[in-house]
Amino acid sequence: MTSTLTLFVNPTAGRGRAVPAARAAATALRARGRTVATVVGSGPADALAAARRAVAGGTGALVAVGGDGMVHLAAQAVAGTGTPLGVVAAGTGNDFARALGLPVRAPTAAAERVADALDTGGGRPVDLGRIGDRWFATVLACGFDSRVNDRGNRMRLPAGRLKYDLAMLAELAALRPLDYKITLGDGSPAEVSGILVAVGNTASYGGGMRMCPGADPHDGLFDVTVVGACTRATLLRVFPRVYRGTHVGHPVVTVHRAARVEIMAPATTAYADGEPLGALPVTAECVRGAVRVLGV
């Protein structure tokens, strides 16, 4: 590996916060004697190709500057390569950084963590989820929440978060359980009628929704949260508890643990780290210590 660090930047993350965050991080890293290169890209595919070239060229670390979407993209470049991952959390949700106790919207502090880890050979192996050749860092979601994302992504107006709020109201009005078939580990498939299934490598997604509050990204296992069939009224009572993680105590919610999960359901999209993966079925595996994260 070289002594050059690569900042992997999403300029649109956090409504533009990533650009000044990248500048602050670069300044802090250079003050610690590090050479810094920057990868932006004209789009996700172009940016990922450039990040992979940096990893193949022996960069000393790939430092994702942005939110969970940028961590997701960076994971595709570094997982299983031995190249460490740094995170300068400058997005909207930053669930991965929060799960690991990394600084959030504090780019200089985050860069100092990266530099300290590199100086001492530190950092910590962290699990990632894998679906085929696609990696994810936080939560795989499929059901009510992914349908809200689908609907919101189809809406041109209004802009910003409001369209997802409206999409949620529309999906609540159309709420119906899905017929899932879920296989945990080497077990037999279980048929479940439910509202959603979330597979957590970490506890939260969507900016603090602790759907899988017991998930630990160091134990080699997913937490699988299943919200069973329920009425709109029940879902509206349970949903606010997600932000505290206390929803898992409700009778309609069950939690399982497994290193491998297969999920099937009709006409349902899977999302991971907030990014669409495609239609079910999917098989997710928890890969223990898939990446070394600096500053943890």
PDB file of C-alpha atoms in Angstrom:
ATOM      1  CA  MET A   1       0.000   0.000   0.000  1.00  0.00           C
ATOM      2  CA  THR A   2       1.057   3.596  -0.572  1.00  0.00           C
ATOM      3  CA  SER A   3       0.953   6.438   1.933  1.00  0.00           C
ATOM      4  CA  THR A   4      -1.636   8.248  -0.216  1.00  0.00           C
ATOM      5  CA  LEU A   5      -5.186   8.290   1.146  1.00  0.00           C
ATOM      6  CA  THR A   6      -8.161   8.525  -1.167  1.00  0.00           C
ATOM      7  CA  LEU A   7     -11.156  10.661  -0.218  1.00  0.00           C
ATOM      8  CA  PHE A   8     -14.237   9.192  -1.881  1.00  0.00           C
ATOM      9  CA  VAL A   9     -16.717  12.060  -2.026  1.00  0.00           C
ATOM     10  CA  ASN A  10     -20.432  12.365  -2.757  1.00  0.00           C
ATOM     11  CA  PRO A  11     -20.828  16.093  -3.472  1.00  0.00           C
ATOM     12  CA  THR A  12     -24.625  15.955  -3.057  1.00  0.00           C
ATOM     13  CA  ALA A  13     -24.636  14.192   0.339  1.00  0.00           C
ATOM     14  CA  GLY A  14     -26.257  16.018   3.244  1.00  0.00           C
ATOM     15  CA  ARG A  15     -27.570  18.736   0.923  1.00  0.00           C
ATOM     16  CA  GLY A  16     -24.052  19.735  -0.073  1.00  0.00           C
ATOM     17  CA  ARG A  17     -22.352  19.254   3.309  1.00  0.00           C
ATOM     18  CA  ALA A  18     -19.942  16.677   1.880  1.00  0.00           C
ATOM     19  CA  VAL A  19     -17.881  19.163  -0.149  1.00  0.00           C
ATOM     20  CA  PRO A  20     -16.804  21.393   2.765  1.00  0.00           C
ATOM     21  CA  ALA A  21     -16.481  18.254   4.892  1.00  0.00           C
ATOM     22  CA  ALA A  22     -14.051  16.793   2.356  1.00  0.00           C
ATOM     23  CA  ARG A  23     -12.013  20.006   2.372  1.00  0.00           C
ATOM     24  CA  ALA A  24     -11.831  20.024   6.168  1.00  0.00           C
ATOM     25  CA  ALA A  25     -10.884  16.336   6.271  1.00  0.00           C
ATOM     26  CA  ALA A  26      -8.190  16.788   3.625  1.00  0.00           C
ATOM     27  CA  THR A  27      -6.718  19.731   5.539  1.00  0.00           C
ATOM     28  CA  ALA A  28      -6.604  17.722   8.756  1.00  0.00           C
ATOM     29  CA  LEU A  29      -5.037  14.691   7.076  1.00  0.00           C
ATOM     30  CA  ARG A  30      -2.381  16.761   5.309  1.00  0.00           C
ATOM     31  CA  ALA A  31      -1.546  18.429   8.627  1.00  0.00           C
ATOM     32  CA  ARG A  32      -0.796  14.919   9.891  1.00  0.00           C
ATOM     33  CA  GLY A  33       1.655  14.378   7.022  1.00  0.00           C
ATOM     34  CA  ARG A  34      -0.647  12.385   4.770  1.00  0.00           C
ATOM     35  CA  THR A  35      -0.879  12.716   1.002  1.00  0.00           C
ATOM     36  CA  VAL A  36      -4.517  13.000  -0.069  1.00  0.00           C
ATOM     37  CA  ALA A  37      -6.147  12.275  -3.406  1.00  0.00           C
ATOM     38  CA  THR A  38      -9.845  12.795  -4.161  1.00  0.00           C
ATOM     39  CA  VAL A  39     -12.299  10.682  -6.169  1.00  0.00           C
ATOM     40  CA  VAL A  40     -15.690  12.133  -7.094  1.00  0.00           C
ATOM     41  CA  GLY A  41     -16.931  10.664 -10.390  1.00  0.00           C
ATOM     42  CA  SER A  42     -19.679  11.820 -12.729  1.00  0.00           C
ATOM     43  CA  GLY A  43     -22.136   9.290 -11.254  1.00  0.00           C
ATOM     44  CA  PRO A  44     -22.191   6.241  -8.971  1.00  0.00           C
ATOM     45  CA  ALA A  45     -20.817   3.794 -11.558  1.00  0.00           C
ATOM     46  CA  ASP A  46     -18.030   6.141 -12.608  1.00  0.00           C
ATOM     47  CA  ALA A  47     -17.155   6.966  -8.992  1.00  0.00           C
ATOM     48  CA  LEU A  48     -17.056   3.297  -8.012  1.00  0.00           C
ATOM     49  CA  ALA A  49     -14.810   2.456 -10.962  1.00  0.00           C
ATOM     50  CA  ALA A  50     -12.406   5.210  -9.882  1.00  0.00           C
ATOM     51  CA  ALA A  51     -12.491   4.002  -6.262  1.00  0.00           C
ATOM     52  CA  ARG A  52     -11.708   0.460  -7.381  1.00  0.00           C
ATOM     53  CA  ARG A  53      -8.765   1.763  -9.395  1.00  0.00           C
ATOM     54  CA  ALA A  54      -7.467   3.550  -6.300  1.00  0.00           C
ATOM     55  CA  VAL A  55      -7.788   0.351  -4.249  1.00  0.00           C
ATOM     56  CA  ALA A  56      -6.112  -1.722  -6.966  1.00  0.00           C
ATOM     57  CA  GLY A  57      -3.343   0.879  -7.084  1.00  0.00           C
ATOM     58  CA  GLY A  58      -2.602   0.353  -3.398  1.00  0.00           C
ATOM     59  CA  THR A  59      -4.137   3.412  -1.739  1.00  0.00           C
ATOM     60  CA  GLY A  60      -3.458   3.470   1.995  1.00  0.00           C
ATOM     61  CA  ALA A  61      -7.186   3.831   2.763  1.00  0.00           C
ATOM     62  CA  LEU A  62     -10.441   4.695   1.076  1.00  0.00           C
ATOM     63  CA  VAL A  63     -12.229   7.389   3.087  1.00  0.00           C
ATOM     64  CA  ALA A  64     -15.935   7.738   2.315  1.00  0.00           C
ATOM     65  CA  VAL A  65     -17.171  11.322   2.664  1.00  0.00           C
ATOM     66  CA  GLY A  66     -20.966  11.439   2.680  1.00  0.00           C
ATOM     67  CA  GLY A  67     -23.775   9.364   4.119  1.00  0.00           C
ATOM     68  CA  ASP A  68     -24.757   5.713   4.202  1.00  0.00           C
ATOM     69  CA  GLY A  69     -25.129   5.634   0.423  1.00  0.00           C
ATOM     70  CA  MET A  70     -21.471   6.582   0.076  1.00  0.00           C
ATOM     71  CA  VAL A  71     -20.446   3.981   2.637  1.00  0.00           C
ATOM     72  CA  HIS A  72     -22.450   1.467   0.594  1.00  0.00           C
ATOM     73  CA  LEU A  73     -20.563   2.422  -2.565  1.00  0.00           C
ATOM     74  CA  ALA A  74     -17.199   2.388  -0.793  1.00  0.00           C
ATOM     75  CA  ALA A  75     -17.919  -1.077   0.582  1.00  0.00           C
ATOM     76  CA  GLN A  76     -18.148  -2.401  -2.974  1.00  0.00           C
ATOM     77  CA  ALA A  77     -14.581  -1.217  -3.552  1.00  0.00           C
ATOM     78  CA  VAL A  78     -12.858  -2.296  -0.308  1.00  0.00           C
ATOM     79  CA  ALA A  79     -14.687  -5.362   1.048  1.00  0.00           C
ATOM     80  CA  GLY A  80     -12.372  -8.341   1.174  1.00  0.00           C
ATOM     81  CA  THR A  81      -9.395  -6.425  -0.280  1.00  0.00           C
ATOM     82  CA  GLY A  82      -7.441  -5.588   2.869  1.00  0.00           C
ATOM     83  CA  THR A  83      -7.694  -1.855   2.121  1.00  0.00           C
ATOM     84  CA  PRO A  84      -9.075  -0.105   5.224  1.00  0.00           C
ATOM     85  CA  LEU A  85     -12.170   2.091   5.164  1.00  0.00           C
ATOM     86  CA  GLY A  86     -12.401   5.523   6.753  1.00  0.00           C
ATOM     87  CA  VAL A  87     -15.691   7.349   7.222  1.00  0.00           C
ATOM     88  CA  VAL A  88     -16.238  11.098   7.315  1.00  0.00           C
ATOM     89  CA  ALA A  89     -19.973  11.133   8.007  1.00  0.00           C
ATOM     90  CA  ALA A  90     -21.549  14.087   6.238  1.00  0.00           C
ATOM     91  CA  GLY A  91     -24.839  12.691   4.990  1.00  0.00           C
ATOM     92  CA  THR A  92     -28.409  12.859   6.200  1.00  0.00           C
ATOM     93  CA  GLY A  93     -28.717   9.607   8.146  1.00  0.00           C
ATOM     94  CA  ASN A  94     -25.153   8.479   8.918  1.00  0.00           C
ATOM     95  CA  ASP A  95     -26.416   5.283  10.547  1.00  0.00           C
ATOM     96  CA  PHE A  96     -23.221   3.316   9.891  1.00  0.00           C
ATOM     97  CA  ALA A  97     -21.019   5.939  11.549  1.00  0.00           C
ATOM     98  CA  ARG A  98     -23.352   6.161  14.532  1.00  0.00           C
ATOM     99  CA  ALA A  99     -23.349   2.382  14.926  1.00  0.00           C
ATOM    100  CA  LEU A 100     -19.551   2.393  15.200  1.00  0.00           C
ATOM    101  CA  GLY A 101     -19.295   5.451  17.434  1.00  0.00           C
ATOM    102  CA  LEU A 102     -17.584   7.552  14.759  1.00  0.00           C
ATOM    103  CA  PRO A 103     -17.877  11.358  14.644  1.00  0.00           C
ATOM    104  CA  VAL A 104     -20.922  12.631  12.759  1.00  0.00           C
ATOM    105  CA  ARG A 105     -20.857  15.951  10.881  1.00  0.00           C
ATOM    106  CA  ALA A 106     -17.487  16.657  12.480  1.00  0.00           C
ATOM    107  CA  PRO A 107     -15.087  16.151   9.554  1.00  0.00           C
ATOM    108  CA  THR A 108     -11.916  17.292  11.289  1.00  0.00           C
ATOM    109  CA  ALA A 109     -12.535  14.953  14.225  1.00  0.00           C
ATOM    110  CA  ALA A 110     -13.350  12.112  11.830  1.00  0.00           C
ATOM    111  CA  ALA A 111     -10.133  12.721   9.873  1.00  0.00           C
ATOM    112  CA  GLU A 112      -8.128  12.768  13.100  1.00  0.00           C
ATOM    113  CA  ARG A 113      -9.598   9.359  13.962  1.00  0.00           C
ATOM    114  CA  VAL A 114      -8.482   8.056  10.563  1.00  0.00           C
ATOM    115  CA  ALA A 115      -4.971   9.464  10.996  1.00  0.00           C
ATOM    116  CA  ASP A 116      -4.637   8.095  14.532  1.00  0.00           C
ATOM    117  CA  ALA A 117      -5.669   4.625  13.381  1.00  0.00           C
ATOM    118  CA  LEU A 118      -3.220   4.655  10.494  1.00  0.00           C
ATOM    119  CA  ASP A 119      -0.395   5.866  12.751  1.00  0.00           C
ATOM    120  CA  THR A 120      -0.972   3.031  15.210  1.00  0.00           C
ATOM    121  CA  GLY A 121      -2.047   0.266  12.826  1.00  0.00           C
ATOM    122  CA  GLY A 122      -5.470   0.474  14.425  1.00  0.00           C
ATOM    123  CA  GLY A 123      -9.017   0.165  13.267  1.00  0.00           C
ATOM    124  CA  ARG A 124     -11.314  -2.766  13.807  1.00  0.00           C
ATOM    125  CA  PRO A 125     -12.682  -5.518  11.571  1.00  0.00           C
ATOM    126  CA  VAL A 126     -16.389  -4.954  10.913  1.00  0.00           C
ATOM    127  CA  ASP A 127     -18.948  -7.351   9.448  1.00  0.00           C
ATOM    128  CA  LEU A 128     -20.733  -6.634   6.183  1.00  0.00           C
ATOM    129  CA  GLY A 129     -23.726  -8.229   4.545  1.00  0.00           C
ATOM    130  CA  ARG A 130     -23.320  -9.756   1.102  1.00  0.00           C
ATOM    131  CA  ILE A 131     -25.954 -10.558  -1.525  1.00  0.00           C
ATOM    132  CA  GLY A 132     -24.206 -12.205  -4.450  1.00  0.00           C
ATOM    133  CA  ASP A 133     -21.407  -9.768  -5.253  1.00  0.00           C
ATOM    134  CA  ARG A 134     -23.169  -6.796  -3.612  1.00  0.00           C
ATOM    135  CA  TRP A 135     -22.200  -5.690  -0.102  1.00  0.00           C
ATOM    136  CA  PHE A 136     -24.176  -3.737   2.475  1.00  0.00           C
ATOM    137  CA  ALA A 137     -23.201  -2.168   5.777  1.00  0.00           C
ATOM    138  CA  THR A 138     -26.391  -1.360   7.703  1.00  0.00           C
ATOM    139  CA  VAL A 139     -29.862  -2.818   7.066  1.00  0.00           C
ATOM    140  CA  LEU A 140     -31.506  -4.784   4.273  1.00  0.00           C
ATOM    141  CA  ALA A 141     -35.208  -3.882   4.143  1.00  0.00           C
ATOM    142  CA  CYS A 142     -38.110  -5.346   2.215  1.00  0.00           C
ATOM    143  CA  GLY A 143     -41.794  -4.706   2.679  1.00  0.00           C
ATOM    144  CA  PHE A 144     -43.672  -1.609   3.806  1.00  0.00           C
ATOM    145  CA  ASP A 145     -40.520   0.515   4.083  1.00  0.00           C
ATOM    146  CA  SER A 146     -39.182  -0.530   0.685  1.00  0.00           C
ATOM    147  CA  ARG A 147     -42.591   0.168  -0.889  1.00  0.00           C
ATOM    148  CA  VAL A 148     -42.482   3.670   0.584  1.00  0.00           C
ATOM    149  CA  ASN A 149     -39.055   4.098  -1.038  1.00  0.00           C
ATOM    150  CA  ASP A 150     -40.348   2.736  -4.350  1.00  0.00           C
ATOM    151  CA  ARG A 151     -43.289   5.134  -4.356  1.00  0.00           C
ATOM    152  CA  GLY A 152     -41.176   8.106  -3.231  1.00  0.00           C
ATOM    153  CA  ASN A 153     -38.580   7.436  -5.913  1.00  0.00           C
ATOM    154  CA  ARG A 154     -41.317   7.460  -8.567  1.00  0.00           C
ATOM    155  CA  MET A 155     -42.667  10.838  -7.430  1.00  0.00           C
ATOM    156  CA  ARG A 156     -41.273  13.905  -9.156  1.00  0.00           C
ATOM    157  CA  LEU A 157     -42.888  16.350  -6.742  1.00  0.00           C
ATOM    158  CA  PRO A 158     -42.659  17.528  -4.054  1.00  0.00           C
ATOM    159  CA  ALA A 159     -38.905  17.674  -3.566  1.00  0.00           C
ATOM    160  CA  GLY A 160     -36.938  16.436  -0.597  1.00  0.00           C
ATOM    161  CA  ARG A 161     -38.165  14.487   2.409  1.00  0.00           C
ATOM    162  CA  LEU A 162     -41.783  15.577   1.985  1.00  0.00           C
ATOM    163  CA  LYS A 163     -42.369  13.245  -0.945  1.00  0.00           C
ATOM    164  CA  TYR A 164     -41.397  10.248   1.211  1.00  0.00           C
ATOM    165  CA  ASP A 165     -43.780  11.419   3.926  1.00  0.00           C
ATOM    166  CA  LEU A 166     -46.554  11.555   1.333  1.00  0.00           C
ATOM    167  CA  ALA A 167     -45.467   8.167  -0.019  1.00  0.00           C
ATOM    168  CA  MET A 168     -45.755   6.732   3.498  1.00  0.00           C
ATOM    169  CA  LEU A 169     -49.313   8.032   3.839  1.00  0.00           C
ATOM    170  CA  ALA A 170     -50.224   6.507   0.488  1.00  0.00           C
ATOM    171  CA  GLU A 171     -48.721   3.141   1.446  1.00  0.00           C
ATOM    172  CA  LEU A 172     -50.519   3.209   4.781  1.00  0.00           C
ATOM    173  CA  ALA A 173     -53.793   3.681   2.936  1.00  0.00           C
ATOM    174  CA  ALA A 174     -52.969   0.657   0.766  1.00  0.00           C
ATOM    175  CA  LEU A 175     -51.494  -1.402   3.618  1.00  0.00           C
ATOM    176  CA  ARG A 176     -51.725  -5.143   3.262  1.00  0.00           C
ATOM    177  CA  PRO A 177     -49.536  -7.969   4.566  1.00  0.00           C
ATOM    178  CA  LEU A 178     -47.175  -9.821   2.263  1.00  0.00           C
ATOM    179  CA  ASP A 179     -46.731 -13.576   2.070  1.00  0.00           C
ATOM    180  CA  TYR A 180     -43.079 -14.038   2.951  1.00  0.00           C
ATOM    181  CA  LYS A 181     -41.044 -17.212   2.864  1.00  0.00           C
ATOM    182  CA  ILE A 182     -38.044 -16.816   5.166  1.00  0.00           C
ATOM    183  CA  THR A 183     -35.181 -19.272   5.627  1.00  0.00           C
ATOM    184  CA  LEU A 184     -32.737 -18.686   8.493  1.00  0.00           C
ATOM    185  CA  GLY A 185     -29.346 -20.372   8.244  1.00  0.00           C
ATOM    186  CA  ASP A 186     -29.700 -24.021   7.291  1.00  0.00           C
ATOM    187  CA  GLY A 187     -33.254 -24.233   8.615  1.00  0.00           C
ATOM    188  CA  SER A 188     -36.450 -24.971   6.781  1.00  0.00           C
ATOM    189  CA  PRO A 189     -38.396 -22.177   5.063  1.00  0.00           C
ATOM    190  CA  ALA A 190     -41.059 -20.540   7.215  1.00  0.00           C
ATOM    191  CA  GLU A 191     -44.122 -18.958   5.648  1.00  0.00           C
ATOM    192  CA  VAL A 192     -44.953 -15.667   7.345  1.00  0.00           C
ATOM    193  CA  SER A 193     -47.649 -13.083   6.723  1.00  0.00           C
ATOM    194  CA  GLY A 194     -46.071  -9.756   7.542  1.00  0.00           C
ATOM    195  CA  ILE A 195     -45.705  -6.051   6.925  1.00  0.00           C
ATOM    196  CA  LEU A 196     -41.921  -5.929   6.634  1.00  0.00           C
ATOM    197  CA  VAL A 197     -38.692  -7.838   7.173  1.00  0.00           C
ATOM    198  CA  ALA A 198     -35.455  -6.064   8.084  1.00  0.00           C
ATOM    199  CA  VAL A 199     -32.058  -7.771   8.162  1.00  0.00           C
ATOM    200  CA  GLY A 200     -29.686  -5.762  10.324  1.00  0.00           C
ATOM    201  CA  ASN A 201     -25.910  -5.807  10.302  1.00  0.00           C
ATOM    202  CA  THR A 202     -26.230  -2.643  12.403  1.00  0.00           C
ATOM    203  CA  ALA A 203     -29.139  -1.405  14.482  1.00  0.00           C
ATOM    204  CA  SER A 204     -30.585   1.455  12.457  1.00  0.00           C
ATOM    205  CA  TYR A 205     -31.375   2.844   9.044  1.00  0.00           C
ATOM    206  CA  GLY A 206     -33.229   5.825   7.649  1.00  0.00           C
ATOM    207  CA  GLY A 207     -31.545   8.296   9.997  1.00  0.00           C
ATOM    208  CA  GLY A 208     -32.041   6.627  13.368  1.00  0.00           C
ATOM    209  CA  MET A 209     -34.855   4.092  12.944  1.00  0.00           C
ATOM    210  CA  ARG A 210     -33.594   1.332  15.247  1.00  0.00           C
ATOM    211  CA  MET A 211     -35.391  -1.459  13.446  1.00  0.00           C
ATOM    212  CA  CYS A 212     -32.823  -4.051  14.575  1.00  0.00           C
ATOM    213  CA  PRO A 213     -31.771  -2.608  17.947  1.00  0.00           C
ATOM    214  CA  GLY A 214     -29.723  -5.610  19.047  1.00  0.00           C
ATOM    215  CA  ALA A 215     -27.654  -5.911  15.870  1.00  0.00           C
ATOM    216  CA  ASP A 216     -23.890  -5.979  16.456  1.00  0.00           C
ATOM    217  CA  PRO A 217     -21.586  -5.549  13.430  1.00  0.00           C
ATOM    218  CA  HIS A 218     -18.833  -7.565  15.123  1.00  0.00           C
ATOM    219  CA  ASP A 219     -20.581 -10.846  15.958  1.00  0.00           C
ATOM    220  CA  GLY A 220     -20.910 -12.518  12.550  1.00  0.00           C
ATOM    221  CA  LEU A 221     -24.724 -12.589  12.756  1.00  0.00           C
ATOM    222  CA  PHE A 222     -27.656 -10.586  11.443  1.00  0.00           C
ATOM    223  CA  ASP A 223     -30.602  -9.537  13.566  1.00  0.00           C
ATOM    224  CA  VAL A 224     -33.740 -10.261  11.533  1.00  0.00           C
ATOM    225  CA  THR A 225     -36.776  -8.227  12.576  1.00  0.00           C
ATOM    226  CA  VAL A 226     -40.174  -9.324  11.288  1.00  0.00           C
ATOM    227  CA  VAL A 227     -43.235  -7.117  11.703  1.00  0.00           C
ATOM    228  CA  GLY A 228     -46.168  -9.488  11.316  1.00  0.00           C
ATOM    229  CA  ALA A 229     -49.561  -8.871   9.809  1.00  0.00           C
ATOM    230  CA  CYS A 230     -51.349  -6.048  11.586  1.00  0.00           C
ATOM    231  CA  THR A 231     -53.852  -3.262  11.071  1.00  0.00           C
ATOM    232  CA  ARG A 232     -52.988   0.308  10.147  1.00  0.00           C
ATOM    233  CA  ALA A 233     -53.882   1.367  13.691  1.00  0.00           C
ATOM    234  CA  THR A 234     -51.443  -1.145  15.177  1.00  0.00           C
ATOM    235  CA  LEU A 235     -48.665  -0.149  12.793  1.00  0.00           C
ATOM    236  CA  LEU A 236     -49.182   3.528  13.667  1.00  0.00           C
ATOM    237  CA  ARG A 237     -48.870   2.649  17.363  1.00  0.00           C
ATOM    238  CA  VAL A 238     -45.791   0.493  16.867  1.00  0.00           C
ATOM    239  CA  PHE A 239     -43.912   2.606  14.344  1.00  0.00           C
ATOM    240  CA  PRO A 240     -42.929   5.558  16.601  1.00  0.00           C
ATOM    241  CA  ARG A 241     -41.288   3.065  18.969  1.00  0.00           C
ATOM    242  CA  VAL A 242     -38.775   2.187  16.229  1.00  0.00           C
ATOM    243  CA  TYR A 243     -36.712   5.286  17.067  1.00  0.00           C
ATOM    244  CA  ARG A 244     -36.132   3.947  20.591  1.00  0.00           C
ATOM    245  CA  GLY A 245     -35.887   0.330  19.532  1.00  0.00           C
ATOM    246  CA  THR A 246     -38.697  -0.637  21.910  1.00  0.00           C
ATOM    247  CA  HIS A 247     -40.969  -1.925  19.131  1.00  0.00           C
ATOM    248  CA  VAL A 248     -39.345  -5.352  19.489  1.00  0.00           C
ATOM    249  CA  GLY A 249     -41.332  -5.838  22.698  1.00  0.00           C
ATOM    250  CA  HIS A 250     -44.662  -5.651  20.849  1.00  0.00           C
ATOM    251  CA  PRO A 251     -46.385  -9.018  20.200  1.00  0.00           C
ATOM    252  CA  VAL A 252     -46.600  -8.350  16.455  1.00  0.00           C
ATOM    253  CA  VAL A 253     -42.785  -8.105  16.201  1.00  0.00           C
ATOM    254  CA  THR A 254     -40.375 -11.050  16.276  1.00  0.00           C
ATOM    255  CA  VAL A 255     -36.563 -11.027  16.155  1.00  0.00           C
ATOM    256  CA  HIS A 256     -34.282 -13.813  14.953  1.00  0.00           C
ATOM    257  CA  ARG A 257     -30.511 -14.178  14.589  1.00  0.00           C
ATOM    258  CA  ALA A 258     -28.732 -15.881  11.728  1.00  0.00           C
ATOM    259  CA  ALA A 259     -25.617 -15.614   9.579  1.00  0.00           C
ATOM    260  CA  ARG A 260     -27.580 -16.391   6.414  1.00  0.00           C
ATOM    261  CA  VAL A 261     -31.099 -15.302   5.474  1.00  0.00           C
ATOM    262  CA  GLU A 262     -33.149 -16.045   2.384  1.00  0.00           C
ATOM    263  CA  ILE A 263     -36.281 -13.947   1.806  1.00  0.00           C
ATOM    264  CA  MET A 264     -38.974 -14.448  -0.806  1.00  0.00           C
ATOM    265  CA  ALA A 265     -42.110 -12.375  -1.376  1.00  0.00           C
ATOM    266  CA  PRO A 266     -44.067 -11.371  -4.476  1.00  0.00           C
ATOM    267  CA  ALA A 267     -43.587  -8.003  -6.189  1.00  0.00           C
ATOM    268  CA  THR A 268     -41.292  -6.599  -3.493  1.00  0.00           C
ATOM    269  CA  THR A 269     -38.068  -4.628  -3.866  1.00  0.00           C
ATOM    270  CA  ALA A 270     -35.138  -5.072  -1.510  1.00  0.00           C
ATOM    271  CA  TYR A 271     -33.174  -2.039  -0.344  1.00  0.00           C
ATOM    272  CA  ALA A 272     -29.863  -2.050   1.516  1.00  0.00           C
ATOM    273  CA  ASP A 273     -28.217   1.041   3.006  1.00  0.00           C
ATOM    274  CA  GLY A 274     -31.132   2.894   1.406  1.00  0.00           C
ATOM    275  CA  GLU A 275     -30.072   1.759  -2.079  1.00  0.00           C
ATOM    276  CA  PRO A 276     -32.331  -0.410  -4.298  1.00  0.00           C
ATOM    277  CA  LEU A 277     -31.010  -3.930  -4.911  1.00  0.00           C
ATOM    278  CA  GLY A 278     -33.824  -5.300  -7.051  1.00  0.00           C
ATOM    279  CA  ALA A 279     -36.761  -7.618  -6.583  1.00  0.00           C
ATOM    280  CA  LEU A 280     -36.938 -10.463  -4.092  1.00  0.00           C
ATOM    281  CA  PRO A 281     -35.913 -13.219  -3.617  1.00  0.00           C
ATOM    282  CA  VAL A 282     -32.553 -12.406  -2.038  1.00  0.00           C
ATOM    283  CA  THR A 283     -30.094 -14.408   0.002  1.00  0.00           C
ATOM    284  CA  ALA A 284     -27.965 -12.381   2.411  1.00  0.00           C
ATOM    285  CA  GLU A 285     -24.868 -13.660   4.176  1.00  0.00           C
ATOM    286  CA  CYS A 286     -23.118 -11.960   7.083  1.00  0.00           C
ATOM    287  CA  VAL A 287     -19.383 -11.914   6.342  1.00  0.00           C
ATOM    288  CA  ARG A 288     -17.457 -11.546   9.557  1.00  0.00           C
ATOM    289  CA  GLY A 289     -14.711  -8.921   9.534  1.00  0.00           C
ATOM    290  CA  ALA A 290     -15.177  -8.138   5.829  1.00  0.00           C
ATOM    291  CA  VAL A 291     -13.582  -4.686   6.174  1.00  0.00           C
ATOM    292  CA  ARG A 292     -11.288  -2.914   8.624  1.00  0.00           C
ATOM    293  CA  VAL A 293     -12.803   0.420   9.605  1.00  0.00           C
ATOM    294  CA  LEU A 294     -10.430   3.121  10.825  1.00  0.00           C
ATOM    295  CA  GLY A 295     -11.151   5.030  13.997  1.00  0.00           C
ATOM    296  CA  VAL A 296     -13.349   2.384  15.628  1.00  0.00           C
TER     297      VAL A 296
END
